Amino acid sequence: MDNNPVLKLGEKEVTFPVMTGSEGEKAVDARKFRQESGYIFYDQGYGNTGSCESSITFLDGDKGILRYRGYPIEQLANYSDYVETAYLIIYGELPNAKQRYEFGCRLRENAAIGTQMQRIFYSFPESAPPMVMLASIVSSLASYYPHLATNNFEKDLENFDLAAAVAISKIRTIVAIIYRYRNGFPFIHPKELPYADNFLYMMFSEQYETFQPIPEVIRALNLLLLLHADHEQNCSTSTVRMVASSGANLFTSITAGACALSGPLHGGANVAVMQMLQTIHAEGDDGTRFIEAAKVGSKSTRLMGFGHAIYRNFDPRAKIIGKACDEMLTRLGKSDPLLDIAKNLEQTALNDDYFVSRRLYPNVDFYSGIIMRALGFPTDMFTVMFAVGRCPGWIANWREVASNTKGRIYRPRQVYIGPTKRDYISLDQR
Ligand code: ACO
């Protein structure tokens, strides 16, 4: 108690209990602060607010560390694949052979989208933004699987294994159908294939018999999804938790996550990066224009794919993915001028005092688009790909909320700055 922080507010002193996370992260427990002092903490955007305790992902933005359930992202990127990592994130441990097999079976059994549900796709204009389609269609899962989505945590947790498999497996099929529909191609039914292979098959291959996945491509897709699988309390994940805290089922909660992901400052940044690189390429420029515009300080001209709300050092995912871009293109015998432009842009920014002094480094989105492009995914599908990858993180976070019998509904406060009390004026007097 002696070392606990004390805040003096006039004559009043409030002592805070201290919490320490398993990696030594310190927090003052402010839950009773308002009751004791009449004050709230103002923290716009919750940048310094711990909204929950979580045992899923550890992130140290100053040191550039990211770990899923304790395992460094670099090791998972080297040795694991997306499905195994999804299991780890959701269930807390790497699966043994039996668990891995059963998880894989559940994913395969739940890959297909039924005929009635397929009709939803036709109700969208073919020009519909993929994230808009994705959010609506994922939300509809709660109506096709009402027994998995009762809005009663106890019941929903009893069926969690199945609901999680439905979400992870179907979100990929939904994304493949969105792509096929928007391009006027017929839908392709999933086959008995591993997760990433099935994804590519449903997206791009008309003929199962002739479908021959290239190992480098499968590896790159696994890596891409794995690197996006969770990222602590980011905007979309905390949205999932917020919606879940009201008692909402898994499908509804992850739909909210998808909506949050769609914005250009979050999941939409990968599209903006690609558009920027394409513009630089088309203009035959070296990117100076974008660097100079970014330094003006306006949100709308920021250097996309640079900076991060948490990382003040390199984003470890960007390091892995930047290297993977090079390796994959070399192994496939391809080259991409956009990769060279990205590398030049990175070097210019890393030598520019504006970026150095603000500790702005490339984030995962800076290079992810180049991998997706090499895999054949068009730019407008980038953000839905991110959503597929992030699904295990959303699911694990939903589960933590649903399992916490002492959890409260998320309900932040505000500092009201609107008009003080005034009386109603009738229409004829306004
Ligand atoms: N380009 C130029 N300036 C930037 C950038 C950027 N990309 N990012 C931040 N800054 C500037 C800010 O304007 C601010 O400048 P100031 O101190 O002169 O006012 C300073 O750097 C510090 O900004 P932060 O507090 O670090 O930024 P914040 O935490 O509010 O935003 C964010 C983080 C949204 C990621 C921001 O860096 C950004 O907009 N980046 C571009 C979009 C992007 O790549 N998003 C993907 C994020 S990763 C993901 O979602 C997977």
GROMACS .gro file of C-alpha atoms and ligand atoms in nm:
model
  481
    1MET     CA    1   0.000   0.000   0.000
    2ASP     CA    2   0.294   0.233   0.086
    3ASN     CA    3   0.415   0.257  -0.273
    4ASN     CA    4   0.072   0.298  -0.424
    5PRO     CA    5   0.028   0.621  -0.622
    6VAL     CA    6  -0.164   0.898  -0.449
    7LEU     CA    7  -0.344   1.178  -0.632
    8LYS     CA    8  -0.408   1.501  -0.444
    9LEU     CA    9  -0.723   1.685  -0.551
   10GLY     CA   10  -0.751   1.996  -0.331
   11GLU     CA   11  -0.765   1.866   0.026
   12LYS     CA   12  -0.858   1.518  -0.081
   13GLU     CA   13  -0.609   1.239  -0.138
   14VAL     CA   14  -0.699   0.932  -0.340
   15THR     CA   15  -0.479   0.623  -0.326
   16PHE     CA   16  -0.480   0.389  -0.620
   17PRO     CA   17  -0.427   0.014  -0.606
   18VAL     CA   18  -0.163  -0.097  -0.856
   19MET     CA   19  -0.192  -0.384  -1.101
   20THR     CA   20   0.106  -0.557  -1.262
   21GLY     CA   21   0.075  -0.766  -1.578
   22SER     CA   22   0.271  -1.087  -1.635
   23GLU     CA   23   0.531  -0.895  -1.843
   24GLY     CA   24   0.572  -0.635  -1.569
   25GLU     CA   25   0.338  -0.376  -1.724
   26LYS     CA   26   0.204  -0.147  -1.454
   27ALA     CA   27  -0.142   0.001  -1.423
   28VAL     CA   28  -0.320   0.203  -1.161
   29ASP     CA   29  -0.661   0.061  -1.091
   30ALA     CA   30  -0.896   0.356  -1.142
   31ARG     CA   31  -1.224   0.167  -1.124
   32LYS     CA   32  -1.332   0.328  -0.795
   33PHE     CA   33  -1.173   0.667  -0.863
   34ARG     CA   34  -1.491   0.850  -0.964
   35GLN     CA   35  -1.682   0.716  -0.667
   36GLU     CA   36  -1.407   0.836  -0.433
   37SER     CA   37  -1.322   1.169  -0.594
   38GLY     CA   38  -1.603   1.279  -0.827
   39TYR     CA   39  -1.354   1.301  -1.115
   40ILE     CA   40  -1.315   1.092  -1.427
   41PHE     CA   41  -0.995   1.043  -1.627
   42TYR     CA   42  -0.997   1.207  -1.970
   43ASP     CA   43  -0.817   0.993  -2.224
   44GLN     CA   44  -0.948   1.063  -2.573
   45GLY     CA   45  -0.917   0.749  -2.786
   46TYR     CA   46  -0.826   0.544  -2.474
   47GLY     CA   47  -0.457   0.571  -2.567
   48ASN     CA   48  -0.351   0.525  -2.205
   49THR     CA   49  -0.644   0.327  -2.074
   50GLY     CA   50  -0.641  -0.045  -2.005
   51SER     CA   51  -0.996  -0.155  -2.082
   52CYS     CA   52  -0.949  -0.519  -1.985
   53GLU     CA   53  -0.717  -0.788  -1.860
   54SER     CA   54  -0.623  -1.025  -2.141
   55SER     CA   55  -0.397  -1.326  -2.179
   56ILE     CA   56  -0.401  -1.344  -2.558
   57THR     CA   57  -0.142  -1.108  -2.707
   58PHE     CA   58   0.150  -0.918  -2.560
   59LEU     CA   59   0.279  -0.612  -2.739
   60ASP     CA   60   0.562  -0.379  -2.638
   61GLY     CA   61   0.551  -0.086  -2.877
   62ASP     CA   62   0.876   0.069  -2.756
   63LYS     CA   63   1.077  -0.247  -2.804
   64GLY     CA   64   0.889  -0.371  -3.115
   65ILE     CA   65   0.778  -0.696  -2.948
   66LEU     CA   66   0.469  -0.895  -3.046
   67ARG     CA   67   0.380  -1.232  -2.896
   68TYR     CA   68   0.071  -1.447  -2.932
   69ARG     CA   69   0.007  -1.639  -2.608
   70GLY     CA   70   0.374  -1.589  -2.520
   71TYR     CA   71   0.518  -1.710  -2.852
   72PRO     CA   72   0.724  -1.448  -3.042
   73ILE     CA   73   0.572  -1.354  -3.376
   74GLU     CA   74   0.907  -1.423  -3.546
   75GLN     CA   75   0.899  -1.790  -3.433
   76LEU     CA   76   0.537  -1.839  -3.535
   77ALA     CA   77   0.609  -1.676  -3.872
   78ASN     CA   78   0.900  -1.916  -3.926
   79TYR     CA   79   0.758  -2.243  -3.799
   80SER     CA   80   0.380  -2.227  -3.772
   81ASP     CA   81   0.096  -2.176  -4.017
   82TYR     CA   82  -0.225  -1.980  -4.003
   83VAL     CA   83  -0.455  -2.257  -3.882
   84GLU     CA   84  -0.222  -2.371  -3.604
   85THR     CA   85  -0.171  -2.009  -3.496
   86ALA     CA   86  -0.547  -1.950  -3.503
   87TYR     CA   87  -0.588  -2.247  -3.268
   88LEU     CA   88  -0.316  -2.109  -3.040
   89ILE     CA   89  -0.478  -1.767  -3.025
   90ILE     CA   90  -0.825  -1.901  -2.962
   91TYR     CA   91  -0.748  -2.184  -2.720
   92GLY     CA   92  -0.430  -2.056  -2.553
   93GLU     CA   93  -0.195  -2.347  -2.636
   94LEU     CA   94  -0.042  -2.492  -2.950
   95PRO     CA   95  -0.254  -2.793  -3.052
   96ASN     CA   96  -0.129  -3.149  -3.022
   97ALA     CA   97  -0.169  -3.369  -3.331
   98LYS     CA   98  -0.522  -3.481  -3.237
   99GLN     CA   99  -0.641  -3.129  -3.156
  100ARG     CA  100  -0.489  -2.995  -3.478
  101TYR     CA  101  -0.658  -3.269  -3.681
  102GLU     CA  102  -0.998  -3.213  -3.520
  103PHE     CA  103  -0.972  -2.836  -3.561
  104GLY     CA  104  -0.883  -2.881  -3.929
  105CYS     CA  105  -1.182  -3.116  -3.974
  106ARG     CA  106  -1.419  -2.864  -3.817
  107LEU     CA  107  -1.289  -2.596  -4.052
  108ARG     CA  108  -1.332  -2.819  -4.357
  109GLU     CA  109  -1.682  -2.930  -4.254
  110ASN     CA  110  -1.793  -2.569  -4.216
  111ALA     CA  111  -1.642  -2.415  -4.527
  112ALA     CA  112  -1.947  -2.418  -4.754
  113ILE     CA  113  -2.205  -2.143  -4.792
  114GLY     CA  114  -2.557  -2.282  -4.845
  115THR     CA  115  -2.774  -2.192  -5.142
  116GLN     CA  116  -3.010  -1.971  -4.944
  117MET     CA  117  -2.721  -1.773  -4.799
  118GLN     CA  118  -2.562  -1.742  -5.145
  119ARG     CA  119  -2.865  -1.538  -5.251
  120ILE     CA  120  -2.759  -1.257  -5.018
  121PHE     CA  121  -2.461  -1.188  -5.243
  122TYR     CA  122  -2.691  -1.122  -5.540
  123SER     CA  123  -2.876  -0.853  -5.345
  124PHE     CA  124  -2.568  -0.627  -5.352
  125PRO     CA  125  -2.471  -0.408  -5.646
  126GLU     CA  126  -2.167  -0.561  -5.815
  127SER     CA  127  -1.979  -0.244  -5.730
  128ALA     CA  128  -2.045  -0.284  -5.356
  129PRO     CA  129  -1.730  -0.228  -5.147
  130PRO     CA  130  -1.603  -0.571  -5.030
  131MET     CA  131  -1.590  -0.467  -4.663
  132VAL     CA  132  -1.954  -0.355  -4.676
  133MET     CA  133  -2.053  -0.692  -4.822
  134LEU     CA  134  -1.836  -0.880  -4.575
  135ALA     CA  135  -1.980  -0.710  -4.266
  136SER     CA  136  -2.340  -0.767  -4.377
  137ILE     CA  137  -2.287  -1.128  -4.474
  138VAL     CA  138  -2.091  -1.221  -4.161
  139SER     CA  139  -2.367  -1.059  -3.956
  140SER     CA  140  -2.621  -1.285  -4.129
  141LEU     CA  141  -2.446  -1.594  -3.983
  142ALA     CA  142  -2.633  -1.525  -3.658
  143SER     CA  143  -2.956  -1.593  -3.846
  144TYR     CA  144  -2.835  -1.909  -4.022
  145TYR     CA  145  -2.692  -2.053  -3.699
  146PRO     CA  146  -2.937  -1.933  -3.433
  147HIS     CA  147  -2.835  -2.212  -3.194
  148LEU     CA  148  -2.479  -2.077  -3.197
  149ALA     CA  149  -2.590  -1.718  -3.153
  150THR     CA  150  -2.841  -1.703  -2.869
  151ASN     CA  151  -2.703  -1.388  -2.701
  152ASN     CA  152  -2.670  -1.595  -2.385
  153PHE     CA  153  -2.304  -1.636  -2.296
  154GLU     CA  154  -2.350  -1.969  -2.118
  155LYS     CA  155  -2.529  -2.129  -2.413
  156ASP     CA  156  -2.304  -1.967  -2.672
  157LEU     CA  157  -1.993  -2.089  -2.491
  158GLU     CA  158  -2.128  -2.447  -2.488
  159ASN     CA  159  -2.125  -2.430  -2.868
  160PHE     CA  160  -1.811  -2.220  -2.896
  161ASP     CA  161  -1.591  -2.474  -3.081
  162LEU     CA  162  -1.842  -2.499  -3.362
  163ALA     CA  163  -1.919  -2.125  -3.375
  164ALA     CA  164  -1.547  -2.043  -3.393
  165ALA     CA  165  -1.495  -2.292  -3.678
  166VAL     CA  166  -1.798  -2.159  -3.866
  167ALA     CA  167  -1.668  -1.804  -3.835
  168ILE     CA  168  -1.306  -1.875  -3.940
  169SER     CA  169  -1.394  -2.110  -4.220
  170LYS     CA  170  -1.689  -1.925  -4.365
  171ILE     CA  171  -1.533  -1.579  -4.357
  172ARG     CA  172  -1.277  -1.710  -4.609
  173THR     CA  173  -1.548  -1.860  -4.832
  174ILE     CA  174  -1.748  -1.538  -4.808
  175VAL     CA  175  -1.442  -1.338  -4.919
  176ALA     CA  176  -1.387  -1.573  -5.215
  177ILE     CA  177  -1.752  -1.540  -5.319
  178ILE     CA  178  -1.740  -1.161  -5.284
  179TYR     CA  179  -1.446  -1.158  -5.525
  180ARG     CA  180  -1.618  -1.393  -5.772
  181TYR     CA  181  -1.948  -1.204  -5.755
  182ARG     CA  182  -1.795  -0.858  -5.805
  183ASN     CA  183  -1.606  -0.986  -6.107
  184GLY     CA  184  -1.903  -1.168  -6.261
  185PHE     CA  185  -1.749  -1.517  -6.213
  186PRO     CA  186  -1.951  -1.818  -6.096
  187PHE     CA  187  -1.908  -1.922  -5.731
  188ILE     CA  188  -1.677  -2.212  -5.658
  189HIS     CA  189  -1.772  -2.466  -5.393
  190PRO     CA  190  -1.500  -2.545  -5.134
  191LYS     CA  191  -1.311  -2.876  -5.157
  192GLU     CA  192  -1.138  -3.104  -4.909
  193LEU     CA  193  -0.823  -2.894  -4.904
  194PRO     CA  194  -0.610  -2.725  -4.639
  195TYR     CA  195  -0.731  -2.378  -4.540
  196ALA     CA  196  -0.503  -2.160  -4.754
  197ASP     CA  197  -0.517  -2.396  -5.053
  198ASN     CA  198  -0.895  -2.395  -5.040
  199PHE     CA  199  -0.895  -2.017  -5.026
  200LEU     CA  200  -0.687  -1.986  -5.343
  201TYR     CA  201  -0.887  -2.260  -5.512
  202MET     CA  202  -1.220  -2.086  -5.440
  203MET     CA  203  -1.084  -1.750  -5.550
  204PHE     CA  204  -0.894  -1.827  -5.864
  205SER     CA  205  -0.924  -2.179  -5.995
  206GLU     CA  206  -1.217  -2.301  -6.204
  207GLN     CA  207  -1.086  -2.655  -6.227
  208TYR     CA  208  -1.019  -2.858  -5.916
  209GLU     CA  209  -0.855  -3.128  -6.124
  210THR     CA  210  -0.598  -2.888  -6.258
  211PHE     CA  211  -0.558  -2.683  -5.939
  212GLN     CA  212  -0.195  -2.706  -5.833
  213PRO     CA  213  -0.108  -2.479  -5.545
  214ILE     CA  214   0.245  -2.341  -5.558
  215PRO     CA  215   0.411  -2.407  -5.219
  216GLU     CA  216   0.567  -2.056  -5.206
  217VAL     CA  217   0.229  -1.900  -5.266
  218ILE     CA  218   0.059  -2.111  -4.997
  219ARG     CA  219   0.337  -2.027  -4.755
  220ALA     CA  220   0.305  -1.654  -4.829
  221LEU     CA  221  -0.073  -1.660  -4.781
  222ASN     CA  222  -0.034  -1.844  -4.450
  223LEU     CA  223   0.224  -1.590  -4.340
  224LEU     CA  224   0.008  -1.295  -4.437
  225LEU     CA  225  -0.293  -1.428  -4.246
  226LEU     CA  226  -0.083  -1.535  -3.946
  227LEU     CA  227   0.076  -1.190  -3.912
  228HIS     CA  228  -0.269  -1.031  -3.898
  229ALA     CA  229  -0.422  -1.289  -3.662
  230ASP     CA  230  -0.428  -1.069  -3.351
  231HIS     CA  231  -0.291  -0.741  -3.230
  232GLU     CA  232  -0.396  -0.667  -2.875
  233GLN     CA  233  -0.660  -0.397  -2.812
  234ASN     CA  234  -0.660  -0.234  -3.156
  235CYS     CA  235  -0.965  -0.044  -3.284
  236SER     CA  236  -1.151  -0.344  -3.430
  237THR     CA  237  -1.070  -0.583  -3.145
  238SER     CA  238  -1.179  -0.343  -2.875
  239THR     CA  239  -1.494  -0.287  -3.079
  240VAL     CA  240  -1.555  -0.664  -3.072
  241ARG     CA  241  -1.508  -0.659  -2.694
  242MET     CA  242  -1.733  -0.360  -2.652
  243VAL     CA  243  -2.017  -0.518  -2.848
  244ALA     CA  244  -1.961  -0.854  -2.676
  245SER     CA  245  -1.979  -0.686  -2.336
  246SER     CA  246  -2.349  -0.624  -2.399
  247GLY     CA  247  -2.399  -1.002  -2.420
  248ALA     CA  248  -2.399  -1.013  -2.801
  249ASN     CA  249  -2.318  -1.343  -2.973
  250LEU     CA  250  -1.990  -1.419  -3.151
  251PHE     CA  251  -2.109  -1.349  -3.508
  252THR     CA  252  -2.264  -1.014  -3.421
  253SER     CA  253  -1.956  -0.911  -3.225
  254ILE     CA  254  -1.709  -0.995  -3.501
  255THR     CA  255  -1.928  -0.813  -3.751
  256ALA     CA  256  -1.874  -0.500  -3.545
  257GLY     CA  257  -1.500  -0.570  -3.562
  258ALA     CA  258  -1.519  -0.590  -3.941
  259CYS     CA  259  -1.698  -0.253  -3.954
  260ALA     CA  260  -1.427  -0.094  -3.738
  261LEU     CA  261  -1.156  -0.248  -3.954
  262SER     CA  262  -1.289  -0.090  -4.272
  263GLY     CA  263  -1.164   0.264  -4.199
  264PRO     CA  264  -0.855   0.397  -4.378
  265LEU     CA  265  -0.663   0.454  -4.054
  266HIS     CA  266  -0.700   0.086  -3.959
  267GLY     CA  267  -0.755  -0.204  -4.202
  268GLY     CA  268  -0.815   0.024  -4.498
  269ALA     CA  269  -0.456   0.152  -4.486
  270ASN     CA  270  -0.327  -0.137  -4.700
  271VAL     CA  271  -0.545  -0.017  -4.990
  272ALA     CA  272  -0.424   0.340  -4.946
  273VAL     CA  273  -0.059   0.224  -4.948
  274MET     CA  274  -0.107   0.037  -5.273
  275GLN     CA  275  -0.283   0.333  -5.434
  276MET     CA  276   0.004   0.557  -5.328
  277LEU     CA  277   0.268   0.319  -5.468
  278GLN     CA  278   0.073   0.285  -5.794
  279THR     CA  279   0.044   0.662  -5.828
  280ILE     CA  280   0.417   0.706  -5.770
  281HIS     CA  281   0.485   0.439  -6.031
  282ALA     CA  282   0.246   0.593  -6.284
  283GLU     CA  283   0.395   0.939  -6.231
  284GLY     CA  284   0.749   0.805  -6.263
  285ASP     CA  285   0.818   0.995  -5.942
  286ASP     CA  286   1.042   0.890  -5.650
  287GLY     CA  287   0.776   0.951  -5.388
  288THR     CA  288   0.910   1.290  -5.271
  289ARG     CA  289   0.568   1.446  -5.327
  290PHE     CA  290   0.403   1.205  -5.082
  291ILE     CA  291   0.679   1.248  -4.823
  292GLU     CA  292   0.654   1.627  -4.842
  293ALA     CA  293   0.272   1.621  -4.827
  294ALA     CA  294   0.283   1.392  -4.523
  295LYS     CA  295   0.499   1.642  -4.337
  296VAL     CA  296   0.233   1.913  -4.358
  297GLY     CA  297   0.063   1.744  -4.064
  298SER     CA  298  -0.281   1.689  -4.215
  299LYS     CA  299  -0.453   1.354  -4.150
  300SER     CA  300  -0.561   1.329  -4.513
  301THR     CA  301  -0.205   1.344  -4.651
  302ARG     CA  302  -0.031   1.111  -4.405
  303LEU     CA  303   0.221   0.868  -4.543
  304MET     CA  304   0.007   0.556  -4.551
  305GLY     CA  305   0.162   0.243  -4.403
  306PHE     CA  306   0.376   0.456  -4.174
  307GLY     CA  307   0.331   0.514  -3.801
  308HIS     CA  308   0.142   0.316  -3.545
  309ALA     CA  309  -0.067   0.399  -3.243
  310ILE     CA  310   0.147   0.168  -3.025
  311TYR     CA  311   0.479   0.092  -3.200
  312ARG     CA  312   0.740   0.359  -3.145
  313ASN     CA  313   0.998   0.127  -3.288
  314PHE     CA  314   0.976  -0.098  -3.590
  315ASP     CA  315   0.651  -0.293  -3.628
  316PRO     CA  316   0.793  -0.648  -3.609
  317ARG     CA  317   0.531  -0.764  -3.859
  318ALA     CA  318   0.658  -0.511  -4.113
  319LYS     CA  319   1.012  -0.650  -4.081
  320ILE     CA  320   0.890  -1.007  -4.143
  321ILE     CA  321   0.661  -0.917  -4.429
  322GLY     CA  322   0.914  -0.688  -4.600
  323LYS     CA  323   1.165  -0.975  -4.608
  324ALA     CA  324   0.898  -1.222  -4.720
  325CYS     CA  325   0.807  -0.998  -5.016
  326ASP     CA  326   1.163  -1.015  -5.142
  327GLU     CA  327   1.193  -1.389  -5.090
  328MET     CA  328   0.859  -1.475  -5.245
  329LEU     CA  329   0.913  -1.266  -5.555
  330THR     CA  330   1.261  -1.414  -5.601
  331ARG     CA  331   1.132  -1.771  -5.562
  332LEU     CA  332   0.847  -1.708  -5.802
  333GLY     CA  333   1.089  -1.547  -6.043
  334LYS     CA  334   0.878  -1.230  -6.043
  335SER     CA  335   0.969  -0.869  -5.985
  336ASP     CA  336   0.746  -0.584  -5.879
  337PRO     CA  337   0.849  -0.223  -5.937
  338LEU     CA  338   0.622  -0.126  -5.648
  339LEU     CA  339   0.847  -0.317  -5.408
  340ASP     CA  340   1.143  -0.107  -5.517
  341ILE     CA  341   0.937   0.210  -5.480
  342ALA     CA  342   0.828   0.100  -5.131
  343LYS     CA  343   1.188   0.030  -5.027
  344ASN     CA  344   1.305   0.369  -5.156
  345LEU     CA  345   1.021   0.545  -4.983
  346GLU     CA  346   1.101   0.365  -4.659
  347GLN     CA  347   1.467   0.468  -4.677
  348THR     CA  348   1.381   0.830  -4.756
  349ALA     CA  349   1.138   0.850  -4.466
  350LEU     CA  350   1.377   0.678  -4.225
  351ASN     CA  351   1.635   0.944  -4.305
  352ASP     CA  352   1.397   1.236  -4.272
  353ASP     CA  353   1.389   1.423  -3.944
  354TYR     CA  354   1.006   1.457  -3.951
  355PHE     CA  355   0.962   1.079  -3.938
  356VAL     CA  356   1.267   1.010  -3.720
  357SER     CA  357   1.171   1.263  -3.452
  358ARG     CA  358   0.816   1.126  -3.436
  359ARG     CA  359   0.940   0.767  -3.437
  360LEU     CA  360   0.731   0.679  -3.740
  361TYR     CA  361   0.829   0.347  -3.901
  362PRO     CA  362   0.663   0.126  -4.162
  363ASN     CA  363   0.373  -0.076  -4.022
  364VAL     CA  364   0.243  -0.414  -4.143
  365ASP     CA  365   0.034  -0.249  -4.413
  366PHE     CA  366   0.335  -0.096  -4.586
  367TYR     CA  367   0.440  -0.427  -4.743
  368SER     CA  368   0.133  -0.650  -4.706
  369GLY     CA  369  -0.021  -0.514  -5.026
  370ILE     CA  370   0.281  -0.620  -5.230
  371ILE     CA  371   0.243  -0.979  -5.109
  372MET     CA  372  -0.130  -0.976  -5.180
  373ARG     CA  373  -0.069  -0.833  -5.526
  374ALA     CA  374   0.184  -1.108  -5.600
  375LEU     CA  375  -0.072  -1.366  -5.483
  376GLY     CA  376  -0.321  -1.224  -5.733
  377PHE     CA  377  -0.554  -1.044  -5.491
  378PRO     CA  378  -0.679  -0.716  -5.638
  379THR     CA  379  -0.630  -0.401  -5.430
  380ASP     CA  380  -0.997  -0.365  -5.340
  381MET     CA  381  -0.982  -0.706  -5.168
  382PHE     CA  382  -0.692  -0.617  -4.937
  383THR     CA  383  -0.895  -0.510  -4.638
  384VAL     CA  384  -1.123  -0.816  -4.648
  385MET     CA  385  -0.807  -1.028  -4.651
  386PHE     CA  386  -0.699  -0.850  -4.334
  387ALA     CA  387  -1.040  -0.935  -4.184
  388VAL     CA  388  -0.995  -1.305  -4.265
  389GLY     CA  389  -0.658  -1.298  -4.090
  390ARG     CA  390  -0.785  -1.107  -3.786
  391CYS     CA  391  -1.082  -1.337  -3.726
  392PRO     CA  392  -0.905  -1.563  -3.466
  393GLY     CA  393  -0.809  -1.258  -3.260
  394TRP     CA  394  -1.166  -1.129  -3.260
  395ILE     CA  395  -1.293  -1.473  -3.163
  396ALA     CA  396  -1.043  -1.516  -2.878
  397ASN     CA  397  -1.131  -1.171  -2.744
  398TRP     CA  398  -1.503  -1.244  -2.765
  399ARG     CA  399  -1.440  -1.561  -2.570
  400GLU     CA  400  -1.252  -1.378  -2.296
  401VAL     CA  401  -1.541  -1.135  -2.256
  402ALA     CA  402  -1.803  -1.412  -2.263
  403SER     CA  403  -1.613  -1.625  -2.010
  404ASN     CA  404  -1.560  -1.346  -1.762
  405THR     CA  405  -1.848  -1.389  -1.521
  406LYS     CA  406  -1.745  -1.071  -1.337
  407GLY     CA  407  -1.716  -0.859  -1.654
  408ARG     CA  408  -1.910  -0.534  -1.689
  409ILE     CA  409  -2.071  -0.381  -1.992
  410TYR     CA  410  -1.826  -0.138  -2.161
  411ARG     CA  411  -1.947   0.209  -2.079
  412PRO     CA  412  -1.690   0.489  -2.093
  413ARG     CA  413  -1.771   0.837  -1.968
  414GLN     CA  414  -1.722   1.174  -2.137
  415VAL     CA  415  -1.648   1.536  -2.060
  416TYR     CA  416  -1.961   1.713  -2.180
  417ILE     CA  417  -1.885   2.040  -2.363
  418GLY     CA  418  -2.229   2.115  -2.514
  419PRO     CA  419  -2.483   2.382  -2.412
  420THR     CA  420  -2.589   2.399  -2.049
  421LYS     CA  421  -2.959   2.366  -1.961
  422ARG     CA  422  -3.192   2.575  -2.177
  423ASP     CA  423  -3.568   2.580  -2.238
  424TYR     CA  424  -3.746   2.449  -2.543
  425ILE     CA  425  -3.852   2.714  -2.800
  426SER     CA  426  -4.159   2.646  -3.011
  427LEU     CA  427  -4.117   2.630  -3.391
  428ASP     CA  428  -4.294   2.964  -3.461
  429GLN     CA  429  -4.052   3.146  -3.231
  430ARG     CA  430  -3.730   3.012  -3.380
  431ACO     N1  431   0.242   1.034  -4.190
  431ACO     C1  432   0.276   1.159  -4.146
  431ACO     N2  433   0.268   1.196  -4.017
  431ACO     C2  434   0.222   1.106  -3.929
  431ACO     C3  435   0.186   0.975  -3.967
  431ACO     C4  436   0.200   0.941  -4.103
  431ACO     N3  437   0.166   0.819  -4.147
  431ACO     N4  438   0.146   0.908  -3.858
  431ACO     C5  439   0.155   0.993  -3.755
  431ACO     N5  440   0.201   1.113  -3.797
  431ACO     C6  441   0.233   1.229  -3.715
  431ACO     C7  442   0.108   1.288  -3.650
  431ACO     O1  443   0.047   1.383  -3.734
  431ACO     C8  444   0.168   1.348  -3.524
  431ACO     O2  445   0.234   1.466  -3.562
  431ACO     P1  446   0.242   1.592  -3.458
  431ACO     O3  447   0.313   1.540  -3.337
  431ACO     O4  448   0.321   1.696  -3.533
  431ACO     O5  449   0.100   1.631  -3.432
  431ACO     C9  450   0.276   1.250  -3.486
  431ACO     O6  451   0.314   1.185  -3.608
  431ACO    C10  452   0.239   1.148  -3.384
  431ACO     O7  453   0.124   1.079  -3.429
  431ACO     P2  454   0.073   0.958  -3.344
  431ACO     O8  455   0.022   1.009  -3.214
  431ACO     O9  456   0.178   0.856  -3.343
  431ACO    O10  457  -0.040   0.902  -3.433
  431ACO     P3  458  -0.169   0.828  -3.384
  431ACO    O11  459  -0.139   0.734  -3.275
  431ACO    O12  460  -0.275   0.930  -3.364
  431ACO    O13  461  -0.204   0.751  -3.516
  431ACO    C11  462  -0.193   0.601  -3.693
  431ACO    C12  463  -0.155   0.625  -3.547
  431ACO    C13  464  -0.345   0.621  -3.713
  431ACO    C14  465  -0.159   0.458  -3.730
  431ACO    C15  466  -0.113   0.703  -3.780
  431ACO    O14  467   0.024   0.679  -3.767
  431ACO    C16  468  -0.153   0.699  -3.927
  431ACO    O15  469  -0.251   0.764  -3.964
  431ACO     N6  470  -0.077   0.624  -4.012
  431ACO    C17  471  -0.113   0.611  -4.151
  431ACO    C18  472  -0.228   0.512  -4.165
  431ACO    C19  473  -0.183   0.369  -4.144
  431ACO    O16  474  -0.081   0.326  -4.197
  431ACO     N7  475  -0.264   0.295  -4.067
  431ACO    C20  476  -0.239   0.152  -4.041
  431ACO    C21  477  -0.209   0.131  -3.896
  431ACO     S1  478  -0.159  -0.034  -3.868
  431ACO    C22  479  -0.300  -0.122  -3.874
  431ACO    O17  480  -0.409  -0.079  -3.855
  431ACO    C23  481  -0.279  -0.263  -3.904
   0.00000   0.00000   0.00000
